[in-house]
Structures are given as structure tokens and as C-alpha cells.
Coordinates of C-alpha atoms in Angstrom, one line a residue:
M1 CA 188.0 70.1 52.4
I2 CA 189.8 69.0 48.9
K3 CA 192.0 66.1 49.9
S4 CA 193.2 65.6 46.4
L5 CA 192.9 66.4 42.9
S6 CA 193.8 64.3 39.8
V7 CA 193.6 65.9 36.3
E8 CA 194.1 64.0 32.8
N9 CA 194.3 65.3 29.2
F10 CA 192.8 68.9 30.3
I11 CA 193.7 71.8 28.5
I12 CA 197.5 71.7 28.7
V13 CA 197.8 69.0 31.6
E14 CA 198.7 65.5 30.6
N15 CA 198.6 64.1 33.9
L16 CA 198.7 65.9 37.4
N17 CA 198.1 64.7 40.9
L18 CA 197.8 67.0 43.7
E19 CA 197.3 66.6 47.3
F20 CA 195.8 69.1 49.6
E21 CA 195.9 70.0 53.4
N22 CA 194.3 72.1 56.0
G23 CA 194.9 75.9 55.9
L24 CA 196.1 78.2 53.5
Q25 CA 197.3 76.4 50.3
V26 CA 199.1 78.9 47.9
L27 CA 199.7 78.2 44.3
T28 CA 202.5 80.6 42.6
G29 CA 204.2 80.7 39.5
E30 CA 204.7 82.6 36.2
T31 CA 201.8 84.1 34.5
G32 CA 200.6 81.6 31.9
A33 CA 202.1 78.5 34.0
G34 CA 199.0 76.9 34.3
K35 CA 197.9 78.1 37.9
S36 CA 194.4 78.9 36.8
I37 CA 193.8 75.4 35.2
I38 CA 194.1 73.9 38.5
V39 CA 191.2 76.0 39.7
G40 CA 189.2 75.6 36.4
A41 CA 189.5 71.7 36.9
I42 CA 187.9 72.1 40.0
N43 CA 185.1 74.4 38.5
I44 CA 184.6 71.7 35.8
I45 CA 184.3 68.8 38.5
L46 CA 181.8 71.2 40.5
G47 CA 179.3 71.9 37.4
S48 CA 180.9 74.6 35.2
D49 CA 180.2 74.5 31.5
I50 CA 182.2 72.8 29.1
H51 CA 184.2 74.6 26.3
P52 CA 186.0 73.7 23.1
G53 CA 189.9 73.5 23.7
M54 CA 189.5 71.9 27.1
L55 CA 191.0 68.4 25.7
L56 CA 194.8 68.3 25.2
D57 CA 194.4 65.6 23.0
D58 CA 190.9 66.0 21.0
S59 CA 190.9 62.1 20.2
S60 CA 191.0 61.0 24.0
P61 CA 188.7 61.8 27.1
A62 CA 189.5 64.3 29.9
K63 CA 189.2 62.8 33.3
L64 CA 189.1 64.8 36.3
E65 CA 188.8 63.9 39.9
A66 CA 188.4 65.7 43.2
V67 CA 188.4 63.9 46.8
F68 CA 186.7 65.6 49.6
D69 CA 187.0 65.2 53.0
I70 CA 183.6 65.3 54.5
D71 CA 182.9 67.4 58.0
N72 CA 179.9 65.3 59.7
E73 CA 179.6 68.5 61.7
N74 CA 178.0 70.3 58.4
K75 CA 174.7 69.0 58.9
K76 CA 173.5 70.7 55.7
L77 CA 176.1 68.8 53.6
T78 CA 175.5 65.5 55.4
K79 CA 171.8 65.8 54.7
L80 CA 172.3 66.4 51.1
F81 CA 174.3 63.5 50.8
N82 CA 171.6 61.5 52.6
N83 CA 169.0 62.7 50.5
Y84 CA 170.4 61.4 47.3
D85 CA 171.5 58.1 49.3
I86 CA 175.2 58.8 48.7
D87 CA 177.5 56.7 51.3
I88 CA 180.0 59.1 53.1
S89 CA 180.7 56.4 56.2
E90 CA 184.2 56.6 55.3
G91 CA 184.5 60.0 55.5
E92 CA 185.2 61.0 51.8
A93 CA 183.4 61.7 48.7
F94 CA 184.9 61.4 45.3
F95 CA 183.5 63.8 42.4
A96 CA 184.7 62.8 38.9
K97 CA 183.9 64.5 35.7
E98 CA 184.5 62.7 32.2
I99 CA 184.6 65.0 29.1
A100 CA 184.2 63.0 25.8
T101 CA 185.9 63.8 22.7
N102 CA 182.6 65.5 21.6
L103 CA 182.7 67.5 24.5
R104 CA 179.7 66.0 26.1
S105 CA 180.3 65.0 29.7
K106 CA 179.3 62.8 32.7
S107 CA 179.5 63.7 36.5
F108 CA 180.0 61.1 39.1
I109 CA 179.7 60.8 43.0
N110 CA 181.2 57.8 44.7
G111 CA 181.2 56.3 41.1
R112 CA 177.4 56.9 40.6
R113 CA 176.3 59.0 37.7
V114 CA 174.4 62.3 38.9
S115 CA 172.9 65.2 37.1
K116 CA 174.6 68.6 36.5
D117 CA 171.9 70.0 38.5
I118 CA 172.8 67.8 41.7
I119 CA 176.4 68.6 41.3
K120 CA 175.8 72.0 41.7
E121 CA 173.9 71.8 44.9
F122 CA 177.2 70.0 46.4
R123 CA 179.2 72.7 45.0
A124 CA 177.4 75.5 46.9
L125 CA 178.1 73.8 50.1
L126 CA 181.8 72.3 49.4
I127 CA 183.4 75.4 47.7
D128 CA 183.4 79.1 48.0
F129 CA 184.8 80.7 44.8
H130 CA 186.1 84.1 45.6
S131 CA 185.3 85.8 42.2
Q132 CA 183.7 88.9 40.7
R133 CA 180.7 86.9 40.1
D134 CA 180.7 86.2 43.9
Q135 CA 180.9 90.0 44.6
Q136 CA 177.9 90.5 43.0
K137 CA 176.1 88.9 45.7
L138 CA 176.9 91.7 47.9
F139 CA 174.2 93.5 45.8
D140 CA 171.6 91.2 47.1
T141 CA 169.7 92.5 49.8
D142 CA 168.8 89.1 50.7
F143 CA 172.6 87.9 51.0
Q144 CA 173.2 91.0 53.2
L145 CA 170.7 90.1 55.5
E146 CA 171.9 86.1 55.8
V147 CA 175.6 87.6 56.6
L148 CA 174.3 89.9 59.0
D149 CA 172.2 87.1 60.8
I150 CA 175.5 84.6 60.6
Y151 CA 177.4 87.3 62.3
G152 CA 174.7 88.0 65.0
K153 CA 174.7 84.1 65.5
L154 CA 170.8 84.3 64.8
T155 CA 170.5 81.4 62.3
N156 CA 169.0 79.2 64.8
I157 CA 166.3 81.9 65.8
R158 CA 165.8 82.9 61.9
E159 CA 165.4 79.0 61.2
Q160 CA 162.9 79.0 63.9
F161 CA 160.7 81.6 62.7
T162 CA 161.1 80.5 59.0
S163 CA 159.8 77.3 60.1
K164 CA 156.8 78.7 62.0
Y165 CA 156.1 81.3 59.2
K166 CA 156.0 78.5 56.7
E167 CA 153.5 76.6 58.5
T168 CA 151.4 79.4 59.4
E169 CA 151.3 80.5 55.7
S170 CA 150.4 76.6 54.8
K171 CA 147.7 76.8 57.3
I172 CA 146.2 80.3 55.7
K173 CA 146.4 78.5 52.4
K174 CA 144.3 75.7 53.8
L175 CA 141.8 78.4 55.7
K176 CA 141.4 80.3 52.4
K177 CA 140.8 76.8 50.5
L178 CA 138.0 75.7 53.2
Q179 CA 136.5 79.0 53.3
N180 CA 136.2 78.9 49.4
T181 CA 134.7 75.4 49.6
E182 CA 132.4 76.4 52.4
S183 CA 131.2 79.6 50.4
E184 CA 130.4 77.4 47.5
L185 CA 128.7 74.9 49.5
A186 CA 126.5 77.7 51.5
E187 CA 124.7 78.2 48.3
K188 CA 123.8 74.7 47.7
I189 CA 123.3 73.5 51.2
K190 CA 119.6 75.2 51.7
L191 CA 118.6 73.2 48.4
Y192 CA 120.2 69.9 49.7
Q193 CA 118.6 70.2 53.2
Y194 CA 114.9 71.1 51.2
Q195 CA 115.5 67.7 49.1
I196 CA 116.6 65.8 52.0
D197 CA 113.4 66.9 53.9
E198 CA 111.4 66.1 50.6
I199 CA 112.5 62.6 50.3
K200 CA 112.6 62.1 54.2
K201 CA 108.9 62.9 54.2
I202 CA 108.1 60.5 51.4
D203 CA 110.3 58.3 52.8
P204 CA 110.6 55.6 49.9
A205 CA 111.9 52.2 50.3
I206 CA 113.8 50.0 47.6
G207 CA 111.3 47.7 45.9
E208 CA 108.3 49.6 47.5
D209 CA 106.7 50.6 44.2
S210 CA 107.0 47.4 42.6
K211 CA 105.0 45.7 45.5
L212 CA 102.2 48.4 45.5
Q213 CA 101.9 47.9 41.8
V214 CA 101.2 44.2 42.4
E215 CA 98.8 45.0 45.1
L216 CA 97.1 47.9 43.0
N217 CA 96.6 45.4 40.1
L218 CA 94.8 43.1 42.5
L219 CA 92.5 45.9 44.0
T220 CA 91.8 47.4 40.7
N221 CA 90.2 43.9 39.7
A222 CA 88.6 43.3 43.3
E223 CA 85.1 42.8 41.6
D224 CA 85.9 40.5 39.0
I225 CA 87.9 38.6 41.6
L226 CA 85.1 38.4 43.8
N227 CA 82.4 37.3 41.3
I228 CA 84.7 34.5 40.1
A229 CA 85.5 33.2 43.8
T230 CA 81.6 33.3 44.4
R231 CA 80.9 31.1 41.3
L232 CA 83.7 29.1 41.9
E233 CA 82.6 28.2 45.8
Q234 CA 79.0 27.6 44.3
E235 CA 80.3 25.4 42.0
I236 CA 82.9 23.3 44.3
Y237 CA 80.6 23.4 47.3
E238 CA 77.1 24.6 47.2
K239 CA 75.1 23.7 44.2
E240 CA 73.2 20.4 43.8
N241 CA 75.6 17.8 42.5
S242 CA 78.6 19.7 43.2
V243 CA 82.0 19.1 42.1
Y244 CA 83.1 18.5 45.6
D245 CA 80.1 15.9 46.2
A246 CA 80.8 14.3 42.7
I247 CA 84.4 13.5 43.6
S248 CA 83.4 12.4 47.4
S249 CA 80.8 10.0 45.8
Y250 CA 83.1 8.7 43.3
I251 CA 86.0 8.2 45.8
S252 CA 83.5 6.3 47.9
Q253 CA 82.3 4.0 45.0
L254 CA 86.0 3.3 43.9
A255 CA 87.6 2.6 47.4
K256 CA 85.3 -0.5 47.2
F257 CA 87.6 -2.0 44.5
K258 CA 91.1 -0.5 45.0
N259 CA 92.6 -3.5 46.4
D260 CA 91.8 -5.4 43.4
N261 CA 93.7 -3.4 40.9
K262 CA 96.7 -1.2 41.4
N263 CA 95.2 1.5 38.9
I264 CA 92.0 1.8 41.0
D265 CA 94.1 2.6 43.9
E266 CA 96.2 5.2 42.1
A267 CA 92.9 6.8 41.0
V268 CA 91.7 6.8 44.4
N269 CA 94.4 8.6 45.6
F270 CA 94.5 11.2 42.9
L271 CA 90.9 11.9 43.5
Q272 CA 91.6 12.3 47.2
D273 CA 94.4 14.7 46.0
A274 CA 92.1 16.7 44.0
S275 CA 89.4 17.0 46.8
A276 CA 92.1 18.4 49.0
N277 CA 93.5 20.7 46.3
L278 CA 90.0 21.9 45.7
D279 CA 89.9 22.8 49.6
N280 CA 93.1 24.7 49.3
S281 CA 91.9 26.7 46.1
I282 CA 88.8 27.6 48.0
N283 CA 91.1 28.6 51.0
S284 CA 93.3 30.9 48.9
I285 CA 90.4 32.4 47.3
R286 CA 88.6 33.3 50.7
E287 CA 92.3 34.9 51.9
V288 CA 92.0 37.4 48.6
Q289 CA 88.1 38.0 49.3
N290 CA 89.1 38.9 53.0
I291 CA 92.2 41.1 51.7
I292 CA 89.7 43.2 49.4
E293 CA 86.6 43.3 51.8
V294 CA 88.6 44.3 55.1
D295 CA 90.5 47.3 53.3
S296 CA 88.3 49.0 51.1
S297 CA 90.4 52.2 51.5
R298 CA 93.4 50.4 50.7
L299 CA 93.2 51.1 46.8
E300 CA 92.8 54.8 47.5
Y301 CA 96.1 54.9 49.7
I302 CA 98.0 52.8 47.1
Q303 CA 97.1 54.8 44.0
S304 CA 97.9 58.1 46.0
R305 CA 101.3 56.4 47.3
L306 CA 102.4 55.1 43.9
T307 CA 101.7 58.8 42.6
L308 CA 104.2 60.0 45.3
L309 CA 106.9 57.6 44.5
N310 CA 106.4 58.4 40.6
N311 CA 106.4 62.2 40.9
L312 CA 109.7 61.8 43.2
S313 CA 111.2 59.7 40.6
V314 CA 110.2 62.0 37.6
K315 CA 111.8 65.0 39.7
Y316 CA 114.9 63.5 40.6
K317 CA 115.2 61.5 37.3
Q318 CA 116.1 58.1 38.9
N319 CA 114.5 55.4 40.3
I320 CA 114.0 54.9 44.4
E321 CA 117.5 53.3 44.5
G322 CA 119.0 56.1 42.9
I323 CA 117.2 58.7 44.9
L324 CA 118.1 57.0 48.2
E325 CA 121.7 57.0 47.0
Y326 CA 121.7 60.8 46.1
R327 CA 120.1 61.5 49.6
N328 CA 123.0 59.8 51.1
S329 CA 125.3 61.7 48.8
I330 CA 123.9 65.2 49.7
Q331 CA 123.8 64.4 53.6
Q332 CA 127.7 63.8 53.4
Q333 CA 127.9 66.9 51.9
I334 CA 125.8 68.5 54.5
D335 CA 127.8 66.7 57.2
S336 CA 131.1 67.9 55.9
Y337 CA 129.9 71.3 55.7
S338 CA 129.1 71.3 59.3
S339 CA 132.5 69.7 60.4
G340 CA 134.2 72.2 57.7
K341 CA 133.0 75.1 59.7
E342 CA 134.2 73.7 62.9
E343 CA 137.4 73.0 61.2
I344 CA 137.6 76.7 59.7
S345 CA 136.9 77.8 63.3
D346 CA 139.5 75.8 64.8
L347 CA 142.2 76.6 62.1
N348 CA 141.4 80.4 62.4
D349 CA 142.0 79.9 66.1
E350 CA 145.2 78.2 65.5
I351 CA 146.6 80.7 62.9
V352 CA 145.6 83.8 65.6
V353 CA 148.0 82.1 68.1
D354 CA 150.7 81.3 65.6
L355 CA 150.5 85.0 64.0
E356 CA 151.0 86.1 67.6
Y357 CA 153.9 84.0 68.2
I358 CA 155.4 84.8 64.9
N359 CA 155.0 88.5 65.3
K360 CA 156.8 88.3 68.7
L361 CA 159.5 86.4 67.2
S362 CA 159.9 88.8 64.3
E363 CA 160.2 91.6 66.9
E364 CA 162.9 89.6 68.7
L365 CA 164.9 88.8 65.8
S366 CA 164.8 92.3 64.5
A367 CA 166.0 93.8 67.7
K368 CA 168.8 91.3 67.5
R369 CA 169.7 92.1 64.1
K370 CA 169.8 95.8 64.9
K371 CA 172.2 95.3 67.8
A372 CA 174.3 92.9 65.5
A373 CA 174.3 95.3 62.7
A374 CA 176.0 98.0 65.2
N375 CA 178.9 95.8 66.0
F376 CA 179.1 94.3 62.4
E377 CA 179.6 97.8 61.0
K378 CA 182.6 98.6 63.5
E379 CA 184.1 95.2 62.5
I380 CA 183.8 95.8 58.9
I381 CA 185.0 99.4 59.0
I382 CA 188.3 98.2 61.2
N383 CA 189.0 95.3 58.5
I384 CA 188.2 97.2 55.5
K385 CA 190.7 100.3 56.3
K386 CA 193.5 97.5 56.6
L387 CA 192.7 96.8 53.1
A388 CA 193.6 100.2 51.8
I389 CA 190.1 102.0 52.2
P390 CA 191.1 104.4 55.1
D391 CA 187.9 106.5 54.9
A392 CA 185.4 103.8 54.5
E393 CA 182.0 104.3 56.2
I394 CA 179.2 101.6 56.2
E395 CA 175.7 101.2 57.7
F396 CA 173.3 98.5 57.5
K397 CA 169.8 100.2 57.2
I398 CA 167.1 97.9 58.6
S399 CA 163.7 98.8 57.8
D400 CA 160.4 97.3 57.8
I401 CA 159.3 95.0 54.6
K402 CA 156.8 96.9 52.5
N403 CA 154.8 93.9 51.6
S404 CA 155.9 90.3 51.0
I405 CA 155.1 89.3 47.5
G406 CA 152.9 85.9 47.4
A407 CA 152.1 86.0 51.3
S408 CA 148.6 86.5 52.6
E409 CA 147.2 89.6 53.8
R410 CA 147.7 88.3 57.5
L411 CA 151.4 88.1 56.8
S412 CA 151.5 91.1 54.7
A413 CA 154.0 92.6 57.2
L414 CA 156.5 89.6 57.1
N415 CA 158.3 87.3 54.9
E416 CA 160.0 84.0 55.8
T417 CA 163.1 85.8 57.0
G418 CA 161.2 88.1 59.7
K419 CA 160.1 91.5 59.2
D420 CA 163.4 93.4 58.1
A421 CA 164.4 94.6 54.9
V422 CA 168.4 95.2 54.9
D423 CA 170.4 97.3 52.7
I424 CA 173.9 98.1 53.1
F425 CA 175.0 101.9 52.5
F426 CA 178.7 102.7 51.9
S427 CA 181.0 105.5 51.1
A428 CA 184.8 105.1 50.4
N429 CA 185.5 108.7 50.6
K430 CA 185.3 111.4 52.9
G431 CA 182.1 114.0 52.7
V432 CA 180.5 111.4 50.1
K433 CA 177.2 110.6 51.0
L434 CA 176.4 107.0 52.3
Q435 CA 174.5 105.3 49.2
P436 CA 173.4 101.7 48.8
F437 CA 176.3 99.2 48.2
R438 CA 175.2 98.4 44.6
I439 CA 175.7 102.2 43.7
A440 CA 178.5 103.2 45.5
A441 CA 181.1 100.4 45.4
S442 CA 183.6 99.9 42.7
G443 CA 185.0 96.5 41.7
G444 CA 187.9 96.6 44.0
E445 CA 186.0 97.6 47.0
L446 CA 183.5 94.9 46.7
S447 CA 186.4 92.4 46.6
R448 CA 188.0 93.9 49.7
F449 CA 184.6 94.2 51.5
L450 CA 183.6 90.6 50.8
L451 CA 187.1 89.5 52.1
A452 CA 186.5 91.3 55.2
I453 CA 183.4 89.8 55.7
K454 CA 184.5 86.4 55.0
K455 CA 187.4 87.0 57.4
I456 CA 185.0 88.2 60.1
L457 CA 182.5 85.4 59.7
S458 CA 185.2 82.6 59.2
D459 CA 184.8 81.2 62.7
R460 CA 180.8 81.3 62.2
L461 CA 180.7 79.5 59.0
D462 CA 180.4 75.6 58.2
R463 CA 183.8 74.4 57.3
R464 CA 184.3 74.2 53.3
T465 CA 186.9 75.3 50.9
I466 CA 187.5 78.7 49.8
I467 CA 189.5 79.4 46.5
F468 CA 190.9 82.8 45.8
D469 CA 192.1 83.3 42.1
E470 CA 194.5 86.4 42.1
I471 CA 192.6 88.3 44.8
D472 CA 195.8 90.4 45.0
S473 CA 195.2 91.9 41.7
G474 CA 196.4 95.6 42.0
I475 CA 197.3 95.4 45.6
G476 CA 200.8 96.2 46.7
G477 CA 203.0 97.6 49.8
K478 CA 201.6 97.2 53.3
T479 CA 198.2 96.5 52.3
S480 CA 199.7 93.1 50.5
E481 CA 201.0 92.0 54.2
L482 CA 197.4 92.8 55.6
L483 CA 196.0 90.7 52.8
A484 CA 198.0 88.0 53.4
E485 CA 197.0 87.8 57.0
F486 CA 193.6 88.3 56.4
I487 CA 193.8 85.3 53.9
H488 CA 195.8 83.1 56.6
D489 CA 193.2 84.2 59.2
I490 CA 190.4 82.6 57.2
G491 CA 192.9 79.7 56.8
K492 CA 192.4 78.9 60.4
Y493 CA 189.0 77.8 60.1
H494 CA 188.9 76.9 56.4
Q495 CA 191.0 75.3 53.8
V496 CA 192.0 78.1 51.4
L497 CA 193.3 77.6 48.0
C498 CA 194.9 80.9 46.9
I499 CA 196.4 81.8 43.6
S500 CA 198.8 84.7 44.2
H501 CA 201.6 86.8 42.6
L502 CA 202.3 88.4 46.1
P503 CA 205.2 87.0 47.9
Q504 CA 203.7 88.2 51.2
I505 CA 200.8 85.8 50.8
A506 CA 202.9 83.0 49.6
S507 CA 205.2 83.6 53.0
Y508 CA 202.1 82.8 55.0
S509 CA 201.0 79.6 53.2
D510 CA 200.8 76.5 55.4
R511 CA 201.7 74.6 52.0
H512 CA 203.4 76.2 49.1
F513 CA 203.0 74.7 45.5
S514 CA 205.0 75.9 42.5
I515 CA 203.3 75.6 39.1
E516 CA 205.7 75.5 36.0
K517 CA 204.8 75.3 32.5
I518 CA 207.8 73.3 30.5
S519 CA 207.5 74.1 26.7
G520 CA 208.4 71.4 24.4
S521 CA 208.9 71.5 20.5
K522 CA 205.3 70.0 20.0
S523 CA 203.7 70.8 23.4
S524 CA 203.7 72.1 26.9
E525 CA 203.9 70.2 30.1
V526 CA 202.6 71.6 33.4
K527 CA 204.8 70.5 36.6
V528 CA 203.4 71.1 40.2
K529 CA 206.1 70.9 42.9
I530 CA 205.4 71.4 46.9
L531 CA 207.9 73.7 48.1
D532 CA 209.8 73.2 51.4
G533 CA 212.6 75.1 53.2
N534 CA 215.0 76.7 50.8
E535 CA 213.0 75.9 47.7
R536 CA 210.2 78.2 49.3
K537 CA 212.6 81.1 50.1
V538 CA 213.9 80.8 46.5
E539 CA 210.5 81.1 44.9
I540 CA 209.5 84.0 47.6
A541 CA 212.6 85.8 46.1
R542 CA 211.6 85.4 42.7
M543 CA 208.4 86.9 43.6
L544 CA 209.9 89.7 45.3
S545 CA 212.8 90.4 42.6
G546 CA 212.6 88.3 39.3
S547 CA 215.5 86.4 40.9
D548 CA 217.1 84.6 43.7
T549 CA 220.0 87.4 44.5
E550 CA 221.3 87.3 48.2
L551 CA 219.3 90.5 49.2
A552 CA 215.9 88.6 47.8
L553 CA 216.6 85.7 49.6
Q554 CA 217.2 87.4 52.6
H555 CA 214.1 89.3 52.2
A556 CA 212.2 86.3 51.5
A557 CA 213.5 84.5 54.7
E558 CA 212.3 87.7 56.9
L559 CA 208.8 87.5 55.3
I560 CA 208.8 83.9 56.2
N561 CA 209.9 84.0 59.5
K562 CA 207.5 87.1 60.2
K563 CA 204.5 84.9 60.0

């Protein structure tokens, strides 16, 4: 509820501070006294548009602030504060608006600047303005369904349904995406599997082609290498006066003198090393000879293998390392395809179970709505007849939705509120056919109908401040007293701010504010006073007859006492 309101330099208000309480707060005063300025200030604080003429003094900014008492039981409201990390541990929230001289404005919550959109989110949960625009909501079939669910205390089951519906809808979207991916992959999988089998059959290894090329070069020159090896061995070992024999002879001859001279000693050692190196050279050449002579078919194999590897590289336009990477990549896609098919199957099974559940829940919700609608109709008729529509008839027509826009085919008979479409049919006169509310109801009937709904639902709604701005327009006589009772009954559950010209409504107030405009030679000033006791009686007498005559005061006292 609103605990206090402060207004500075706004329209004709220089400085104003008000404190409010629970229950019905009535604001009265002569026409043009400034009553609507108070409601206007609250509207501006909570996001309404700024217009020229809102500054009393164009050279100074306007400052508006409303302090709200926050009900921790209102889960939606506390969640919204938490979402924006706004501290309400003290149980209060300060909403402020500053309007600069250029009419640009800033909004604040607890001193922190916030956007207009955020302010409007809070507005919907803090304040209920009963206005012409508010009445238009009655034409909205979604709103009609919402009030029916609130009346039937079906909010929990509806939220349960909505949550499961959205979860199922999300699963269906995921399933479609998986199926599309699976369909696209299915066309490629056969090719991928063929390619993997082809690569697997050849089974290339990284670096294999380089090694084979080296071996191929060796085997291609085998005849020349064998001839060289034969001649080399002959020259070193076999022919008369061979290299080996000559070195051995010189080693023996010089060995006699190696102790006589250091250089001779070194020469002998070098010759011995040369002899050993000749042995090693011949051994290495013999190894090559063995390779060439043992596997005469090796050349054919290597040539064939290199042809396979080369053809594979040409086909895939990559070297062996790239081909193996490509193979791993398409193998992953094949594995993904297989696991995707399993996921599709599992997800489809889940959706079947979910659909069975939400269809059952929608039937349960629909049955409860129809039962609640019958009782709601009776209560609305009883209450609206008290508001001078004696022949009113009403019917909640509940039908299956035709098709939920944007939902999948598997959810086409549902939307996130269930299976029901609701349309209120209304007639204000005997013998007149019931028609949709948007066709049949006048502005005055809309206002009274909405008031009746608010009264009926007042104990079922989250606590908030309800503002009635001259709801009593065009109402008089016995209806005035019944209207006052209605508003007072709503005030038992919610804080109500009501601007009124009706003494009957004023007599039911829990707190009565008198608004007076005092005109000076250069400017006007708005004064607000809380009325108690005799002052209140005098104001109600003025509202009754325009003066505080003894008869008017007596009548005022009777109205106050009747409450």
C-alpha cells in the first residue's frame, strides 16, 4: 500500500505531503480543487507520460515521491524486487520521479535510477487504477479467463498446467530440430560410411608414403647398387693386392716404428681405423644386398601401395594426415547420428507421456472452470443488480480453443492456459439476447461490472492499492449507498484511494481527506486536511446540500453512524 506521498512544484501544487493508511481513503473537495492532481502524481511516479504544464514554476524541477509498504506475502512483487536486486528488507520501497525544466524525467527506486519500463512492471503489481482504460480489459477474453480462474481459486493448477505446457512445447521444438538435423544427416551418412570403409580398407598411416618413397628409390636402383657392392667388395678384399691387404701390410710395417715417433704412432692408428671402417662399409653394403635379394616382390608392393595412397590423396584433396582427420570428423557425425536417433526416440517417448498428463490436467482445469463459472455468474448478477442494473443477465461461454497460434500440431488443441476459450455474454435488459460483452455493454455498465468483479475477487487477489477516480459519476440515490458499501468492502482487503463527490462514499471512509484550492492574486495553492469528528460531518453535510445547515449536519451524522 501507499504509506506516503510528497509532491513539489507539480501543476498547482507547491509542496504537499500526505500520509495514508489501510482501508478506504476518500478524497473530497469542490470541483477543480486538485483532487485528481494527487492521483496524477501517483500515475506520473509509476510511469505515466509527462506533458507540458506539469511544472508549477517552469524554472524549477518537480519532485514526486511515493513510499510503498511491501507485503512479503505477495510473491510476484517480492520476486520482481529480487530480480532487479532492490533491497526491501525494511519492508518499504521509495519510488521517486524528478521532472527537469525541459520536461525530461528520471525515475528512482530506493535511490537507484531505473528505466520507465521497469517502473511499469512494478506499477502492475502495486496499483490498480479503476479507469476507462481499465474497463477495456473486460473486452479481452484472456482477462475474462484470468478473473474466472482467480474466482475459482484455480491459479495454482493453471500455473502447474502452464509450466508443463511450456516444458512440453520446448521439448517438441527440440524434437523438431533434432528430426531436421537427423533428416539432413541421413542423406550424408551413407556417403560418410562409404568413405570411412574406403579409408579403413586402405588404412593409411601418417608418414607411410614418405617411408615407402625412400624404399622405392632404393629398390628402383637395386641393379646399380648390387654391381657397385660387388666391385667394392672385390676391390677391398678379393683381388690381388686388395685395399684391405695393402692397408694391413702398411700397418704391420709401420708398427715396428710407432714407438720411435709420435706421428708414426698416429698414422698406424688412423690406418687401423680405416681398416675397421672398410669392414663396416662392407657390412652395411651386404645388408642392402640382403634386403634387395631377399624380397624381390617388395618393389611391386611398394609401387602398388604408393599408387593407392596417392589416389586417396588426390580424391580427398588432402595428405594422409588430413585424410585421417577427415575420417575422424565424419565418424563423429555418424556417432552423433546414431545417438541422435536414440535421443529422438527417448524425447518422443517423454513427449507422449507429457501430452497425456497435460491433456488430463486441461480436462480437470476445464471442468473446474465450468463449475466455477456457474457460481461466478450468480455472484456477479447479485452484485451488479445492486448497482442499478436490475435486469442484468450474464453467461460465461466456455468452448474449446480452435487452434493455438504458434503451437505445434501436437498441442493444437491447447494453449498455455489450457483447452478453454472464454467469452462473457451479457444483457442489461429483459428480452434482449445475450451478446459478447464487447458488443452489449455500455461504458457505465462496464464500470459497474468491473467494480462487482473487484468486490467479489477482493479476498482472492494479492494486496495492492486500488484507485477509483470519480467512479460515482452519474450515480445517485440508493445506488450511491450500495456503491459505497462495495468500495468499503474492497477496502477490507486492499488499500483504496477514492476521489468522490458522493457523501455516501465519504461516510464509509476509514480516512477522509479534504482537498481545497486557495486562490491568491498571482497563484493558487492546494491544501489537504485529514478530517475527523465534526470536521468530517461538516464536509459530508456540504456534499449533501452545499452547506452545513442543521438538517444537513443531522443527515451527515446519520450517514456516518449507518456505517
